Amino acid sequence: MDAATAIYPGSFDPITNGHLDILNRAREVFPRVVVAVANDPGKAVLFPAETRLGLVRCVLKEIGADDVEAVGFDGLLAEFARTIGARALIRGLRAVTDFEYELQMALANRRLDPDLETVFLMAEARHCFLSSSLIKEVARYGGDVSPFVPRCVADALRDAFRSSGC
Ligand code: COA
């Protein structure tokens, strides 16, 4: 187990500037941060797992974050965190509304692995309203998502909704 390694998990469907804000804050604190993309996040997704992971990698390249690894995972997060030697689990908080869900997850993960500490980082105020669902909705209706997501994600959203004809 490595106190220097933090895991930043999520469905990332897709990754947004809000996630990047949290990731960059985590990079300031932890020498090693691994972004873990859930293959089966337990919710309906727009992008398949491989695409979501590919977009995270594309974004990391776009911002020059060579120090960050991105991996996909199946099954329990706490178990996966153990396999990569992570001691800290990063979650972002945007508003009070995030708290109940996050508390539930943090307590469950603590039960599953008492050595895995959930660390909450506060989102930048200008990103507090962002969510992947909101951005997908804007993209679905042809709105400009470029203020909310990195370029490769904006391109992928445009392609996804163009090809689905929605
Ligand atoms: N900026 C912008 N948006 C943010 C954000 C931020 N800082 N932080 C969270 N969000 C949004 C996401 O876009 C997403 O929005 P959406 O619901 O519209 O898609 C939502 O908040 C939460 O997404 P995310 O942070 O990706 O988490 P998640 O809830 O989708 O992922 C897992 C949860 C994958 C970490 C969790 O389900 C998991 O651990 N799964 C593995 C199985 C397991 O171990 N289960 C037991 C867990 S106790």
mmCIF file of C-alpha atoms in Angstrom, residues 77-166:
data_model
loop_
_atom_site.group_PDB
_atom_site.id
_atom_site.type_symbol
_atom_site.label_atom_id
_atom_site.label_comp_id
_atom_site.label_asym_id
_atom_site.label_seq_id
_atom_site.Cartn_x
_atom_site.Cartn_y
_atom_site.Cartn_z
ATOM 1 C CA LEU A 77 -13.606 0.035 -6.572
ATOM 2 C CA ALA A 78 -12.127 -0.753 -3.151
ATOM 3 C CA GLU A 79 -10.629 -3.980 -4.504
ATOM 4 C CA PHE A 80 -9.256 -2.299 -7.580
ATOM 5 C CA ALA A 81 -7.742 0.488 -5.461
ATOM 6 C CA ARG A 82 -5.930 -2.176 -3.454
ATOM 7 C CA THR A 83 -4.521 -3.824 -6.588
ATOM 8 C CA ILE A 84 -2.903 -0.564 -7.674
ATOM 9 C CA GLY A 85 -1.696 0.222 -4.149
ATOM 10 C CA ALA A 86 -3.813 3.352 -3.652
ATOM 11 C CA ARG A 87 -4.314 4.661 -0.112
ATOM 12 C CA ALA A 88 -6.465 7.659 -1.067
ATOM 13 C CA LEU A 89 -9.673 7.800 -3.059
ATOM 14 C CA ILE A 90 -10.390 11.207 -4.562
ATOM 15 C CA ARG A 91 -13.938 12.520 -4.953
ATOM 16 C CA GLY A 92 -15.021 16.019 -5.899
ATOM 17 C CA LEU A 93 -17.760 17.905 -4.101
ATOM 18 C CA ARG A 94 -19.681 20.507 -6.056
ATOM 19 C CA ALA A 95 -22.507 21.357 -3.705
ATOM 20 C CA VAL A 96 -24.357 20.127 -0.643
ATOM 21 C CA THR A 97 -26.471 17.941 -2.918
ATOM 22 C CA ASP A 98 -23.410 15.747 -3.637
ATOM 23 C CA PHE A 99 -22.879 15.090 0.043
ATOM 24 C CA GLU A 100 -25.389 12.353 0.841
ATOM 25 C CA TYR A 101 -24.392 10.127 -2.068
ATOM 26 C CA GLU A 102 -20.704 10.728 -1.428
ATOM 27 C CA LEU A 103 -21.014 10.005 2.285
ATOM 28 C CA GLN A 104 -22.773 6.727 1.528
ATOM 29 C CA MET A 105 -20.050 5.710 -0.926
ATOM 30 C CA ALA A 106 -17.234 6.782 1.368
ATOM 31 C CA LEU A 107 -18.636 4.815 4.314
ATOM 32 C CA ALA A 108 -19.253 1.739 2.171
ATOM 33 C CA ASN A 109 -15.743 1.902 0.748
ATOM 34 C CA ARG A 110 -14.316 2.302 4.251
ATOM 35 C CA ARG A 111 -16.150 -0.856 5.318
ATOM 36 C CA LEU A 112 -14.769 -2.674 2.284
ATOM 37 C CA ASP A 113 -11.244 -1.447 2.923
ATOM 38 C CA PRO A 114 -10.510 0.442 6.154
ATOM 39 C CA ASP A 115 -7.085 1.431 4.779
ATOM 40 C CA LEU A 116 -8.576 3.321 1.832
ATOM 41 C CA GLU A 117 -9.244 6.922 2.834
ATOM 42 C CA THR A 118 -11.732 8.981 0.823
ATOM 43 C CA VAL A 119 -10.445 12.512 0.288
ATOM 44 C CA PHE A 120 -12.939 15.171 -0.835
ATOM 45 C CA LEU A 121 -11.745 18.097 -2.885
ATOM 46 C CA MET A 122 -13.934 21.144 -3.452
ATOM 47 C CA ALA A 123 -14.734 21.998 -7.037
ATOM 48 C CA GLU A 124 -13.980 25.482 -8.360
ATOM 49 C CA ALA A 125 -17.131 27.625 -8.031
ATOM 50 C CA ARG A 126 -17.399 28.148 -11.791
ATOM 51 C CA HIS A 127 -17.619 24.382 -12.318
ATOM 52 C CA CYS A 128 -20.151 23.667 -9.592
ATOM 53 C CA PHE A 129 -23.104 23.491 -11.965
ATOM 54 C CA LEU A 130 -21.394 21.100 -14.397
ATOM 55 C CA SER A 131 -22.335 17.473 -14.796
ATOM 56 C CA SER A 132 -21.799 15.003 -17.584
ATOM 57 C CA SER A 133 -25.578 14.683 -18.070
ATOM 58 C CA LEU A 134 -26.019 18.423 -18.457
ATOM 59 C CA ILE A 135 -23.246 18.595 -21.034
ATOM 60 C CA LYS A 136 -24.703 15.661 -22.988
ATOM 61 C CA GLU A 137 -28.049 17.422 -23.043
ATOM 62 C CA VAL A 138 -26.508 20.615 -24.395
ATOM 63 C CA ALA A 139 -24.671 18.585 -27.055
ATOM 64 C CA ARG A 140 -27.792 16.586 -27.952
ATOM 65 C CA TYR A 141 -29.589 19.808 -28.886
ATOM 66 C CA GLY A 142 -26.633 21.140 -30.854
ATOM 67 C CA GLY A 143 -25.407 23.615 -28.216
ATOM 68 C CA ASP A 144 -21.795 24.674 -27.845
ATOM 69 C CA VAL A 145 -20.121 22.522 -25.179
ATOM 70 C CA SER A 146 -16.618 23.912 -25.714
ATOM 71 C CA PRO A 147 -16.703 26.033 -22.506
ATOM 72 C CA PHE A 148 -17.364 22.894 -20.460
ATOM 73 C CA VAL A 149 -15.169 20.143 -21.898
ATOM 74 C CA PRO A 150 -11.724 19.706 -23.467
ATOM 75 C CA ARG A 151 -11.530 19.702 -27.256
ATOM 76 C CA CYS A 152 -11.413 15.965 -27.877
ATOM 77 C CA VAL A 153 -14.514 15.496 -25.739
ATOM 78 C CA ALA A 154 -16.375 18.246 -27.596
ATOM 79 C CA ASP A 155 -15.474 16.524 -30.877
ATOM 80 C CA ALA A 156 -16.609 13.118 -29.586
ATOM 81 C CA LEU A 157 -19.937 14.545 -28.397
ATOM 82 C CA ARG A 158 -20.526 16.212 -31.754
ATOM 83 C CA ASP A 159 -19.794 12.933 -33.561
ATOM 84 C CA ALA A 160 -21.944 10.883 -31.180
ATOM 85 C CA PHE A 161 -25.033 13.010 -31.648
ATOM 86 C CA ARG A 162 -24.458 13.542 -35.358
ATOM 87 C CA SER A 163 -24.244 9.793 -35.986
ATOM 88 C CA SER A 164 -27.238 9.000 -33.753
ATOM 89 C CA GLY A 165 -29.279 11.660 -35.530
ATOM 90 C CA CYS A 166 -30.707 12.791 -32.169
#
